Amino acid sequence: MGDGIKILGFAGSLRAGSLNRSLLRTVKELAPAPMQVDIFDLAQIPLYNGDVEATADPAGVADFKQAIRRADGVVMVTPEYNHGVPGVMKNAIDWASRPPSNAALAHKPVGIIGASPGMTGSARGQSQLRQAFEFTNSYCMPQPEVLVFRAHEKFDSHGRLSDDKTAELLKKYLAAFAEWVLRFPKA
């Protein structure tokens, strides 16, 4: 295991007070040893444009791809907008899938979790996001799932998780994700 398991995490919401950003911070706090979670802010990634890509990756995109490549696995924390994956998250995946012959996400273990004030806990958004990983040839962990429903009731006013059941679920998820990541050779 060497230096441990290096995980890159990012949230598909740009809002500072986002429930999904709070969930991502909780993932970092609850990560079991020897897992280390680094957080990448998607705010620095512009909208995908093939003309721009043909010239060179913008700095934020280059940093993002490099962070994915350095990581042993990736945890994506997605909200659900209009019954689907938000544009911010899909845009990040689009950049990380280019070029297809040398995509940063190729052969990378991936985990998806999410939070929503609704009753489905981002299930539709997570389902759509899983489809993208068929193209990127990423290893998306199928189970367990973390669908934090009524999330506004599970975090305090400072964005700290206040629900013990959710904390236990996250701990189990992170232990399973560590095992998932170790199943695959480092990309």
mmCIF file of C-alpha atoms in Angstrom:
data_model
loop_
_atom_site.group_PDB
_atom_site.id
_atom_site.type_symbol
_atom_site.label_atom_id
_atom_site.label_comp_id
_atom_site.label_asym_id
_atom_site.label_seq_id
_atom_site.Cartn_x
_atom_site.Cartn_y
_atom_site.Cartn_z
ATOM 1 C CA MET A 1 0.000 0.000 0.000
ATOM 2 C CA GLY A 2 2.973 2.308 0.340
ATOM 3 C CA ASP A 3 1.806 5.845 1.013
ATOM 4 C CA GLY A 4 -1.793 4.741 1.344
ATOM 5 C CA ILE A 5 -4.743 5.193 -0.935
ATOM 6 C CA LYS A 6 -4.918 8.592 -2.624
ATOM 7 C CA ILE A 7 -8.448 9.621 -3.523
ATOM 8 C CA LEU A 8 -9.519 12.684 -5.455
ATOM 9 C CA GLY A 9 -12.947 14.012 -4.552
ATOM 10 C CA PHE A 10 -15.051 16.649 -6.220
ATOM 11 C CA ALA A 11 -18.609 17.905 -5.967
ATOM 12 C CA GLY A 12 -20.875 18.746 -8.865
ATOM 13 C CA SER A 13 -22.130 21.952 -7.280
ATOM 14 C CA LEU A 14 -20.410 25.319 -7.306
ATOM 15 C CA ARG A 15 -22.482 26.820 -4.475
ATOM 16 C CA ALA A 16 -20.380 27.427 -1.338
ATOM 17 C CA GLY A 17 -23.170 26.199 0.964
ATOM 18 C CA SER A 18 -23.973 23.158 -1.153
ATOM 19 C CA LEU A 19 -25.121 20.019 0.652
ATOM 20 C CA ASN A 20 -22.914 18.014 -1.709
ATOM 21 C CA ARG A 21 -19.852 20.090 -0.873
ATOM 22 C CA SER A 22 -20.664 19.442 2.792
ATOM 23 C CA LEU A 23 -20.961 15.726 2.037
ATOM 24 C CA LEU A 24 -17.570 15.807 0.289
ATOM 25 C CA ARG A 25 -15.933 17.499 3.287
ATOM 26 C CA THR A 26 -17.464 14.784 5.465
ATOM 27 C CA VAL A 27 -15.962 12.114 3.194
ATOM 28 C CA LYS A 28 -12.543 13.691 3.726
ATOM 29 C CA GLU A 29 -13.063 13.768 7.504
ATOM 30 C CA LEU A 30 -14.329 10.168 7.743
ATOM 31 C CA ALA A 31 -11.855 8.580 5.329
ATOM 32 C CA PRO A 32 -10.335 5.505 6.974
ATOM 33 C CA ALA A 33 -6.583 5.071 7.266
ATOM 34 C CA PRO A 34 -4.672 4.740 4.997
ATOM 35 C CA MET A 35 -7.052 6.668 2.682
ATOM 36 C CA GLN A 36 -6.311 10.322 1.995
ATOM 37 C CA VAL A 37 -8.920 12.433 0.208
ATOM 38 C CA ASP A 38 -7.897 15.555 -1.700
ATOM 39 C CA ILE A 39 -10.666 17.883 -2.861
ATOM 40 C CA PHE A 40 -10.712 19.551 -6.268
ATOM 41 C CA ASP A 41 -12.959 22.568 -6.883
ATOM 42 C CA LEU A 42 -14.680 22.360 -10.267
ATOM 43 C CA ALA A 43 -15.169 26.149 -10.364
ATOM 44 C CA GLN A 44 -11.862 26.461 -12.244
ATOM 45 C CA ILE A 45 -13.038 24.286 -15.157
ATOM 46 C CA PRO A 46 -14.538 26.157 -18.137
ATOM 47 C CA LEU A 47 -17.261 24.763 -20.350
ATOM 48 C CA TYR A 48 -15.944 22.084 -22.680
ATOM 49 C CA ASN A 49 -15.059 23.423 -26.120
ATOM 50 C CA GLY A 50 -13.329 21.245 -28.704
ATOM 51 C CA ASP A 51 -11.744 24.288 -30.333
ATOM 52 C CA VAL A 52 -10.118 25.264 -27.034
ATOM 53 C CA GLU A 53 -9.049 21.663 -26.425
ATOM 54 C CA ALA A 54 -7.429 21.526 -29.879
ATOM 55 C CA THR A 55 -5.172 24.411 -28.834
ATOM 56 C CA ALA A 56 -4.372 23.265 -25.287
ATOM 57 C CA ASP A 57 -6.166 22.386 -22.081
ATOM 58 C CA PRO A 58 -6.953 25.468 -19.989
ATOM 59 C CA ALA A 59 -4.927 25.580 -16.760
ATOM 60 C CA GLY A 60 -7.830 24.416 -14.553
ATOM 61 C CA VAL A 61 -8.505 21.470 -16.846
ATOM 62 C CA ALA A 62 -4.834 20.492 -16.964
ATOM 63 C CA ASP A 63 -4.703 20.632 -13.149
ATOM 64 C CA PHE A 64 -7.884 18.543 -12.926
ATOM 65 C CA LYS A 65 -6.593 15.841 -15.264
ATOM 66 C CA GLN A 66 -3.268 15.755 -13.438
ATOM 67 C CA ALA A 67 -5.053 15.405 -10.075
ATOM 68 C CA ILE A 68 -7.096 12.480 -11.442
ATOM 69 C CA ARG A 69 -3.983 10.777 -12.787
ATOM 70 C CA ARG A 70 -2.164 11.137 -9.442
ATOM 71 C CA ALA A 71 -5.114 9.620 -7.554
ATOM 72 C CA ASP A 72 -5.645 5.918 -7.018
ATOM 73 C CA GLY A 73 -9.399 6.478 -7.209
ATOM 74 C CA VAL A 74 -11.995 9.204 -7.598
ATOM 75 C CA VAL A 75 -15.107 9.961 -5.517
ATOM 76 C CA MET A 76 -17.704 12.135 -7.184
ATOM 77 C CA VAL A 77 -20.379 13.778 -5.086
ATOM 78 C CA THR A 78 -23.283 14.739 -7.274
ATOM 79 C CA PRO A 79 -26.436 16.692 -6.700
ATOM 80 C CA GLU A 80 -29.448 16.062 -8.882
ATOM 81 C CA TYR A 81 -30.853 18.888 -10.978
ATOM 82 C CA ASN A 82 -34.115 18.392 -12.856
ATOM 83 C CA HIS A 83 -33.960 14.606 -12.376
ATOM 84 C CA GLY A 84 -30.441 14.379 -13.774
ATOM 85 C CA VAL A 85 -26.729 14.951 -13.391
ATOM 86 C CA PRO A 86 -25.858 18.668 -13.155
ATOM 87 C CA GLY A 87 -24.027 20.365 -16.002
ATOM 88 C CA VAL A 88 -21.022 21.191 -13.799
ATOM 89 C CA MET A 89 -20.422 17.493 -13.104
ATOM 90 C CA LYS A 90 -21.041 16.351 -16.674
ATOM 91 C CA ASN A 91 -18.746 19.081 -17.998
ATOM 92 C CA ALA A 92 -15.934 17.931 -15.714
ATOM 93 C CA ILE A 93 -16.380 14.342 -16.905
ATOM 94 C CA ASP A 94 -16.381 15.519 -20.520
ATOM 95 C CA TRP A 95 -13.018 17.256 -20.053
ATOM 96 C CA ALA A 96 -11.555 14.291 -18.115
ATOM 97 C CA SER A 97 -12.589 11.901 -20.893
ATOM 98 C CA ARG A 98 -10.523 13.723 -23.524
ATOM 99 C CA PRO A 99 -8.701 12.658 -25.518
ATOM 100 C CA PRO A 100 -10.343 9.217 -25.492
ATOM 101 C CA SER A 101 -7.042 7.500 -26.305
ATOM 102 C CA ASN A 102 -5.399 8.931 -23.165
ATOM 103 C CA ALA A 103 -8.267 9.954 -20.880
ATOM 104 C CA ALA A 104 -7.446 10.716 -17.253
ATOM 105 C CA LEU A 105 -10.443 8.621 -16.183
ATOM 106 C CA ALA A 106 -9.496 5.544 -18.222
ATOM 107 C CA HIS A 107 -9.096 2.485 -15.984
ATOM 108 C CA LYS A 108 -9.641 4.598 -12.872
ATOM 109 C CA PRO A 109 -11.738 3.260 -9.946
ATOM 110 C CA VAL A 110 -14.665 5.618 -9.411
ATOM 111 C CA GLY A 111 -17.240 6.016 -6.672
ATOM 112 C CA ILE A 112 -20.394 8.110 -6.824
ATOM 113 C CA ILE A 113 -22.412 9.446 -3.912
ATOM 114 C CA GLY A 114 -24.811 12.322 -3.571
ATOM 115 C CA ALA A 115 -27.186 14.328 -1.447
ATOM 116 C CA SER A 116 -30.510 15.946 -2.143
ATOM 117 C CA PRO A 117 -33.262 17.627 -0.156
ATOM 118 C CA GLY A 118 -35.656 15.315 -2.035
ATOM 119 C CA MET A 119 -36.593 11.742 -1.231
ATOM 120 C CA THR A 120 -34.473 10.068 -3.926
ATOM 121 C CA GLY A 121 -31.128 11.376 -2.655
ATOM 122 C CA SER A 122 -29.713 12.044 -6.161
ATOM 123 C CA ALA A 123 -30.481 8.530 -7.467
ATOM 124 C CA ARG A 124 -31.339 9.717 -10.990
ATOM 125 C CA GLY A 125 -28.266 11.922 -11.233
ATOM 126 C CA GLN A 126 -26.047 9.089 -10.032
ATOM 127 C CA SER A 127 -27.620 6.695 -12.525
ATOM 128 C CA GLN A 128 -26.969 9.060 -15.430
ATOM 129 C CA LEU A 129 -23.413 9.638 -14.281
ATOM 130 C CA ARG A 130 -22.719 5.892 -14.207
ATOM 131 C CA GLN A 131 -23.576 5.716 -17.916
ATOM 132 C CA ALA A 132 -20.736 8.114 -18.762
ATOM 133 C CA PHE A 133 -18.198 5.702 -17.273
ATOM 134 C CA GLU A 134 -18.982 3.083 -19.875
ATOM 135 C CA PHE A 135 -17.366 5.419 -22.403
ATOM 136 C CA THR A 136 -14.443 6.433 -20.205
ATOM 137 C CA ASN A 137 -13.724 2.783 -19.336
ATOM 138 C CA SER A 138 -13.653 3.672 -15.643
ATOM 139 C CA TYR A 139 -14.344 1.104 -12.921
ATOM 140 C CA CYS A 140 -17.460 2.464 -11.226
ATOM 141 C CA MET A 141 -18.214 0.795 -7.883
ATOM 142 C CA PRO A 142 -21.765 -0.602 -8.075
ATOM 143 C CA GLN A 143 -22.484 -1.098 -4.356
ATOM 144 C CA PRO A 144 -22.970 0.129 -1.717
ATOM 145 C CA GLU A 145 -24.812 3.266 -2.735
ATOM 146 C CA VAL A 146 -24.979 6.477 -0.749
ATOM 147 C CA LEU A 147 -28.143 8.405 -1.534
ATOM 148 C CA VAL A 148 -28.494 11.035 1.185
ATOM 149 C CA PHE A 149 -32.156 12.003 1.044
ATOM 150 C CA ARG A 150 -33.667 14.953 2.948
ATOM 151 C CA ALA A 151 -30.074 16.100 3.258
ATOM 152 C CA HIS A 152 -31.055 19.550 4.528
ATOM 153 C CA GLU A 153 -32.149 17.780 7.742
ATOM 154 C CA LYS A 154 -28.852 15.882 8.106
ATOM 155 C CA PHE A 155 -26.378 18.773 8.101
ATOM 156 C CA ASP A 156 -26.231 21.619 10.601
ATOM 157 C CA SER A 157 -26.146 25.310 9.700
ATOM 158 C CA HIS A 158 -22.337 25.122 9.350
ATOM 159 C CA GLY A 159 -22.461 22.258 6.845
ATOM 160 C CA ARG A 160 -21.370 19.586 9.326
ATOM 161 C CA LEU A 161 -23.034 16.197 9.182
ATOM 162 C CA SER A 162 -25.317 15.815 12.185
ATOM 163 C CA ASP A 163 -26.947 12.466 11.358
ATOM 164 C CA ASP A 164 -25.294 9.405 12.908
ATOM 165 C CA LYS A 165 -26.929 6.921 10.512
ATOM 166 C CA THR A 166 -25.572 8.797 7.510
ATOM 167 C CA ALA A 167 -22.119 8.942 9.113
ATOM 168 C CA GLU A 168 -22.152 5.164 9.620
ATOM 169 C CA LEU A 169 -23.307 4.625 6.034
ATOM 170 C CA LEU A 170 -20.466 6.834 4.768
ATOM 171 C CA LYS A 171 -17.910 4.940 6.852
ATOM 172 C CA LYS A 172 -19.102 1.635 5.374
ATOM 173 C CA TYR A 173 -19.057 3.133 1.893
ATOM 174 C CA LEU A 174 -15.507 4.443 2.294
ATOM 175 C CA ALA A 175 -14.258 1.092 3.606
ATOM 176 C CA ALA A 176 -15.856 -0.616 0.595
ATOM 177 C CA PHE A 177 -14.398 1.984 -1.759
ATOM 178 C CA ALA A 178 -10.907 1.423 -0.337
ATOM 179 C CA GLU A 179 -11.284 -2.294 -1.093
ATOM 180 C CA TRP A 180 -12.636 -1.460 -4.567
ATOM 181 C CA VAL A 181 -9.685 0.764 -5.409
ATOM 182 C CA LEU A 182 -7.194 -1.882 -4.304
ATOM 183 C CA ARG A 183 -8.752 -4.432 -6.687
ATOM 184 C CA PHE A 184 -7.349 -2.609 -9.703
ATOM 185 C CA PRO A 185 -3.792 -1.955 -10.788
ATOM 186 C CA LYS A 186 -2.783 1.679 -10.579
ATOM 187 C CA ALA A 187 -3.549 3.346 -13.881
#
